[in-house]
Tab-separated table of C-alpha atoms in Angstrom:
chain	number	residue	atom	x	y	z
A	1	MET	CA	39.039	84.635	125.686
A	2	LYS	CA	41.001	85.981	128.622
A	3	LEU	CA	43.814	83.506	129.226
A	4	VAL	CA	46.306	83.072	132.072
A	5	SER	CA	49.372	80.811	131.985
A	6	ILE	CA	51.151	79.897	135.206
A	7	CYS	CA	54.218	78.173	133.752
A	8	PRO	CA	56.612	79.078	130.895
A	9	SER	CA	55.961	76.010	128.742
A	10	ASN	CA	52.240	76.716	128.495
A	11	THR	CA	52.901	80.386	127.753
A	12	GLU	CA	55.051	79.228	124.831
A	13	LEU	CA	52.406	76.713	123.749
A	14	LEU	CA	49.862	79.535	123.506
A	15	ALA	CA	52.313	81.629	121.489
A	16	TYR	CA	52.800	78.872	118.909
A	17	LEU	CA	49.025	78.638	118.625
A	18	GLY	CA	48.847	82.401	118.029
A	19	LEU	CA	46.945	82.944	121.294
A	20	ASP	CA	49.507	84.935	123.274
A	21	GLY	CA	47.599	88.135	122.455
A	22	GLN	CA	44.757	86.842	124.641
A	23	LEU	CA	46.934	86.446	127.739
A	24	VAL	CA	46.024	88.711	130.661
A	25	GLY	CA	48.589	87.363	133.131
A	26	VAL	CA	51.536	84.978	133.449
A	27	ASP	CA	53.873	83.544	136.072
A	28	ASP	CA	57.132	85.351	136.887
A	29	PHE	CA	59.286	82.905	134.915
A	30	SER	CA	57.442	83.216	131.589
A	31	ASP	CA	59.836	85.238	129.458
A	32	TRP	CA	58.958	84.268	125.871
A	33	PRO	CA	57.660	85.597	123.566
A	34	ALA	CA	58.796	89.150	124.283
A	35	SER	CA	55.204	90.403	124.338
A	36	VAL	CA	54.565	88.745	127.723
A	37	SER	CA	57.041	91.077	129.431
A	38	ASP	CA	54.316	93.738	129.623
A	39	LEU	CA	51.728	91.445	131.206
A	40	PRO	CA	50.886	91.297	134.913
A	41	LYS	CA	53.248	88.862	136.657
A	42	LEU	CA	51.349	86.696	139.128
A	43	GLY	CA	54.268	85.255	141.097
A	44	PRO	CA	56.681	82.310	140.734
A	45	ASP	CA	55.112	79.232	139.169
A	46	LEU	CA	54.977	77.438	142.544
A	47	SER	CA	53.748	80.474	144.514
A	48	ILE	CA	51.093	82.023	142.305
A	49	ASP	CA	49.170	84.916	143.878
A	50	MET	CA	45.707	83.472	143.429
A	51	ASP	CA	43.956	86.673	144.479
A	52	ARG	CA	45.693	88.596	141.706
A	53	LEU	CA	45.069	85.758	139.255
A	54	GLU	CA	41.366	85.703	140.090
A	55	ALA	CA	41.186	89.483	139.723
A	56	THR	CA	42.188	89.194	136.043
A	57	GLY	CA	38.847	87.453	135.425
A	58	PRO	CA	40.266	84.621	133.315
A	59	ASP	CA	38.112	82.461	131.072
A	60	LEU	CA	40.799	79.774	131.254
A	61	VAL	CA	43.974	79.215	133.287
A	62	LEU	CA	46.669	76.861	131.953
A	63	ALA	CA	48.732	74.886	134.474
A	64	SER	CA	51.181	72.019	133.978
A	65	LEU	CA	52.143	69.083	136.163
A	66	SER	CA	55.493	68.972	134.339
A	67	VAL	CA	56.453	71.530	137.008
A	68	PRO	CA	56.897	69.568	140.286
A	69	GLY	CA	54.699	71.092	142.971
A	70	MET	CA	52.151	72.606	140.566
A	71	GLU	CA	49.491	70.480	142.252
A	72	ARG	CA	49.082	73.129	144.970
A	73	ASN	CA	48.078	75.720	142.392
A	74	VAL	CA	45.661	73.305	140.750
A	75	GLU	CA	44.024	72.543	144.100
A	76	GLU	CA	43.503	76.259	144.676
A	77	LEU	CA	42.043	76.752	141.201
A	78	VAL	CA	39.572	73.963	141.925
A	79	LYS	CA	38.736	75.406	145.335
A	80	ARG	CA	37.986	78.816	143.837
A	81	GLY	CA	36.056	77.424	140.885
A	82	ILE	CA	38.355	79.094	138.354
A	83	PRO	CA	38.150	77.487	134.885
A	84	HIS	CA	41.427	75.742	134.177
A	85	LEU	CA	43.187	73.158	132.032
A	86	VAL	CA	46.084	71.053	133.323
A	87	THR	CA	48.706	69.618	130.977
A	88	ASN	CA	51.252	66.969	131.957
A	89	PRO	CA	53.646	66.445	129.022
A	90	GLN	CA	56.475	63.946	129.427
A	91	SER	CA	57.162	63.217	125.755
A	92	LEU	CA	57.285	64.966	122.394
A	93	GLY	CA	54.032	63.208	121.484
A	94	ASP	CA	52.361	64.589	124.611
A	95	ILE	CA	53.193	68.115	123.446
A	96	ALA	CA	51.442	67.483	120.122
A	97	GLU	CA	48.364	66.312	122.036
A	98	ASP	CA	48.530	69.397	124.264
A	99	LEU	CA	48.541	71.659	121.200
A	100	VAL	CA	45.247	70.114	120.100
A	101	THR	CA	43.726	70.041	123.599
A	102	VAL	CA	44.500	73.703	124.245
A	103	GLY	CA	43.417	74.686	120.742
A	104	ARG	CA	40.091	72.919	121.234
A	105	ALA	CA	39.525	74.639	124.579
A	106	CYS	CA	40.227	78.011	122.960
A	107	GLY	CA	38.057	77.460	119.893
A	108	ILE	CA	40.810	76.979	117.293
A	109	GLU	CA	40.983	73.198	117.085
A	110	GLU	CA	41.453	73.034	113.309
A	111	ARG	CA	44.425	75.402	113.385
A	112	ALA	CA	45.871	73.526	116.367
A	113	ARG	CA	45.623	70.189	114.547
A	114	HIS	CA	47.449	71.668	111.556
A	115	ILE	CA	50.271	72.947	113.785
A	116	ALA	CA	50.465	69.613	115.615
A	117	ARG	CA	50.836	67.782	112.281
A	118	GLU	CA	53.653	70.083	111.182
A	119	TYR	CA	55.288	69.647	114.575
A	120	LEU	CA	55.178	65.847	114.273
A	121	ASP	CA	56.320	65.968	110.638
A	122	PHE	CA	59.446	67.876	111.662
A	123	ILE	CA	60.174	65.342	114.407
A	124	SER	CA	59.850	62.588	111.788
A	125	GLU	CA	62.345	64.379	109.538
A	126	LEU	CA	64.813	64.717	112.407
A	127	ASN	CA	64.384	61.023	113.157
A	128	LEU	CA	64.990	60.029	109.530
A	129	ARG	CA	68.287	61.884	109.582
A	130	SER	CA	69.254	60.328	112.893
A	131	GLU	CA	68.860	56.863	111.354
A	132	ARG	CA	71.819	57.661	109.094
A	133	VAL	CA	74.132	58.211	112.072
A	134	ALA	CA	76.873	55.594	112.191
A	135	ASP	CA	78.320	56.507	115.590
A	136	ARG	CA	75.986	57.884	118.253
A	137	PRO	CA	77.718	59.819	121.041
A	138	SER	CA	76.536	59.195	124.588
A	139	LEU	CA	75.089	62.301	126.257
A	140	TYR	CA	74.833	63.278	129.902
A	141	TRP	CA	72.226	65.989	130.524
A	142	GLU	CA	72.642	67.846	133.811
A	143	TRP	CA	69.488	69.547	135.055
A	144	TRP	CA	70.991	70.395	138.438
A	145	PRO	CA	74.502	69.910	139.831
A	146	LYS	CA	74.053	69.288	143.560
A	147	PRO	CA	72.104	67.163	144.203
A	148	VAL	CA	72.459	65.828	140.684
A	149	PHE	CA	69.272	65.618	138.629
A	150	THR	CA	69.199	64.254	135.088
A	151	PRO	CA	66.405	63.037	132.770
A	152	GLY	CA	65.588	59.341	132.466
A	153	SER	CA	63.848	57.413	129.719
A	154	ILE	CA	60.390	58.918	130.335
A	155	ASN	CA	61.379	62.378	129.198
A	156	TRP	CA	61.486	64.465	126.040
A	157	LEU	CA	65.267	64.943	126.340
A	158	THR	CA	65.814	61.227	125.805
A	159	GLU	CA	63.773	61.503	122.592
A	160	ILE	CA	65.601	64.667	121.549
A	161	SER	CA	68.927	62.928	122.132
A	162	ARG	CA	67.876	60.128	119.763
A	163	ILE	CA	66.405	62.247	116.956
A	164	SER	CA	69.501	64.467	117.099
A	165	GLY	CA	71.854	61.540	116.580
A	166	GLY	CA	72.973	60.738	120.122
A	167	TYR	CA	71.615	58.903	123.141
A	168	ASN	CA	70.991	59.730	126.788
A	169	ILE	CA	73.293	57.722	129.082
A	170	TYR	CA	70.369	57.349	131.495
A	171	GLU	CA	67.856	56.116	128.926
A	172	ASP	CA	67.943	52.740	130.716
A	173	VAL	CA	66.306	54.208	133.837
A	174	GLU	CA	62.507	54.289	133.581
A	175	LEU	CA	61.935	57.609	135.319
A	176	ALA	CA	61.202	61.127	134.095
A	177	SER	CA	63.832	62.644	136.406
A	178	ILE	CA	66.651	60.852	138.227
A	179	GLN	CA	68.492	61.964	141.349
A	180	THR	CA	71.996	60.504	141.201
A	181	ASP	CA	75.537	61.617	142.096
A	182	TRP	CA	78.779	62.626	140.429
A	183	ASP	CA	80.379	59.199	140.973
A	184	ASP	CA	77.562	57.423	139.137
A	185	VAL	CA	77.781	59.850	136.221
A	186	ALA	CA	81.558	59.383	136.084
A	187	SER	CA	81.141	55.594	135.958
A	188	ARG	CA	79.140	56.006	132.718
A	189	ASP	CA	81.871	58.232	131.183
A	190	PRO	CA	79.732	60.072	128.581
A	191	ASP	CA	81.080	61.324	125.254
A	192	ARG	CA	79.454	64.712	125.847
A	193	ILE	CA	78.255	66.630	128.888
A	194	LEU	CA	75.329	68.999	128.321
A	195	LEU	CA	74.622	71.491	131.101
A	196	ALA	CA	71.038	72.789	131.112
A	197	TRP	CA	70.386	73.889	134.678
A	198	VAL	CA	66.684	74.544	135.184
A	199	GLY	CA	65.946	78.211	135.837
A	200	VAL	CA	69.588	79.290	135.391
A	201	ARG	CA	70.656	81.528	132.522
A	202	THR	CA	73.532	80.251	130.402
A	203	GLU	CA	75.941	83.008	131.450
A	204	LYS	CA	75.609	81.895	135.079
A	205	ILE	CA	76.720	78.306	134.340
A	206	ARG	CA	80.458	77.711	134.799
A	207	PRO	CA	81.579	74.500	133.069
A	208	GLU	CA	85.117	74.914	134.404
A	209	LEU	CA	83.805	73.890	137.823
A	210	LEU	CA	83.382	70.321	136.540
A	211	ARG	CA	87.149	69.882	136.920
A	212	LYS	CA	86.744	70.278	140.686
A	213	ARG	CA	84.517	67.206	140.920
A	214	GLN	CA	86.400	64.142	142.087
A	215	GLY	CA	87.456	62.023	139.094
A	216	TRP	CA	85.856	64.290	136.516
A	217	PRO	CA	89.060	65.709	134.974
A	218	GLU	CA	89.669	62.159	133.675
A	219	LEU	CA	86.256	61.892	132.007
A	220	ARG	CA	86.372	61.581	128.217
A	221	ALA	CA	84.076	64.586	127.676
A	222	VAL	CA	86.117	66.822	129.991
A	223	ARG	CA	89.462	65.728	128.522
A	224	GLU	CA	88.290	66.330	124.963
A	225	GLY	CA	86.498	69.607	125.665
A	226	HIS	CA	83.064	68.218	124.897
A	227	VAL	CA	81.249	70.103	127.642
A	228	ASP	CA	78.490	72.397	126.369
A	229	VAL	CA	76.227	74.899	128.074
A	230	MET	CA	72.747	74.441	126.626
A	231	GLU	CA	69.930	76.961	126.839
A	232	GLU	CA	67.469	75.939	129.535
A	233	TRP	CA	64.627	77.482	127.540
A	234	LEU	CA	65.350	75.290	124.491
A	235	TYR	CA	65.607	71.978	126.359
A	236	CYS	CA	63.834	72.076	129.723
A	237	ARG	CA	60.411	73.444	128.823
A	238	PRO	CA	57.944	71.017	127.186
A	239	SER	CA	56.684	73.215	124.348
A	240	PRO	CA	57.203	73.196	120.554
A	241	ARG	CA	60.281	75.330	121.209
A	242	LEU	CA	62.037	72.005	121.821
A	243	LEU	CA	62.192	71.615	118.022
A	244	GLU	CA	64.629	74.509	117.903
A	245	GLY	CA	66.711	72.837	120.608
A	246	ALA	CA	66.665	69.465	118.817
A	247	LEU	CA	67.875	70.992	115.572
A	248	LYS	CA	70.614	72.893	117.384
A	249	LEU	CA	71.769	69.675	119.061
A	250	GLY	CA	71.699	67.810	115.732
A	251	ASN	CA	73.939	70.456	114.216
A	252	LEU	CA	76.292	70.238	117.193
A	253	LEU	CA	76.618	66.457	116.950
A	254	HIS	CA	76.291	65.856	113.184
A	255	PRO	CA	76.377	69.092	111.158
A	256	GLU	CA	76.822	67.094	107.956
A	257	LEU	CA	73.367	65.529	108.449
A	258	TYR	CA	71.382	68.389	109.957
A	259	GLY	CA	73.066	71.475	108.509
A	260	ASN	CA	70.616	72.015	105.633
A	261	LEU	CA	67.445	71.384	107.676
A	262	ARG	CA	65.294	74.416	108.466
A	263	LEU	CA	62.683	74.862	111.163
A	264	PRO	CA	59.014	74.995	110.120
A	265	GLU	CA	57.935	78.554	109.357
A	266	TRP	CA	55.506	78.696	112.298
A	267	VAL	CA	58.419	77.899	114.649
A	268	SER	CA	61.089	80.124	113.128
A	269	THR	CA	58.777	83.137	112.775
A	270	ALA	CA	57.166	82.877	116.208
A	271	LYS	CA	57.583	86.091	118.160
């Protein structure tokens, strides 16, 4: 099959299924695995060049509503009659279902079900270890600094926080993404601040700027140096790559519980 992915998370999903060799085009932001760097880039995920996409002659295009605004691309795919599949993962369980759905559409359902089981088994192992945590630190995830966006309860990062031995300070808000402000975050005074700005590389994030926010120098996490820059690609893209991020977070919070845990082979050896 000739496949096209128009968002990074679906490109990664295909790679974990061993289907990245069938890709004939990707969006500009897809940067993993390394093999996609040589593929035709079809534009930013919200401004896909549909003429170029159509010219690749795809058998299937993968889109995802986890990217706000992707609906415009989907409407154009429908209008042009281009075969497509739309995912909309909000949870770790949704990603397992997407593995099977995409595998079925690409004719490798049995392999996809096996990978999905291993994926869920690893999540279960992380969760078992998290149940031994006596003191869970509160975590503030920052997706964007101004205006402030952070994940709520209907999001994989709330699950990752739990299975890694912490908890999201906004897990009480039943939204996938919350727009709030610095004063509200400060009122919750998290134990740790985790900066994962969507679309921004880690070297461009400057945690020292948090001290310029009113009242933030007095925050527990800032005072104690518990401000961490987290890789956007390990935490903000709903693909099995989140397992790598969850294990890294577990080792950051509770190395005594997670230090001897290893990623499944199909994750750690993915290209």
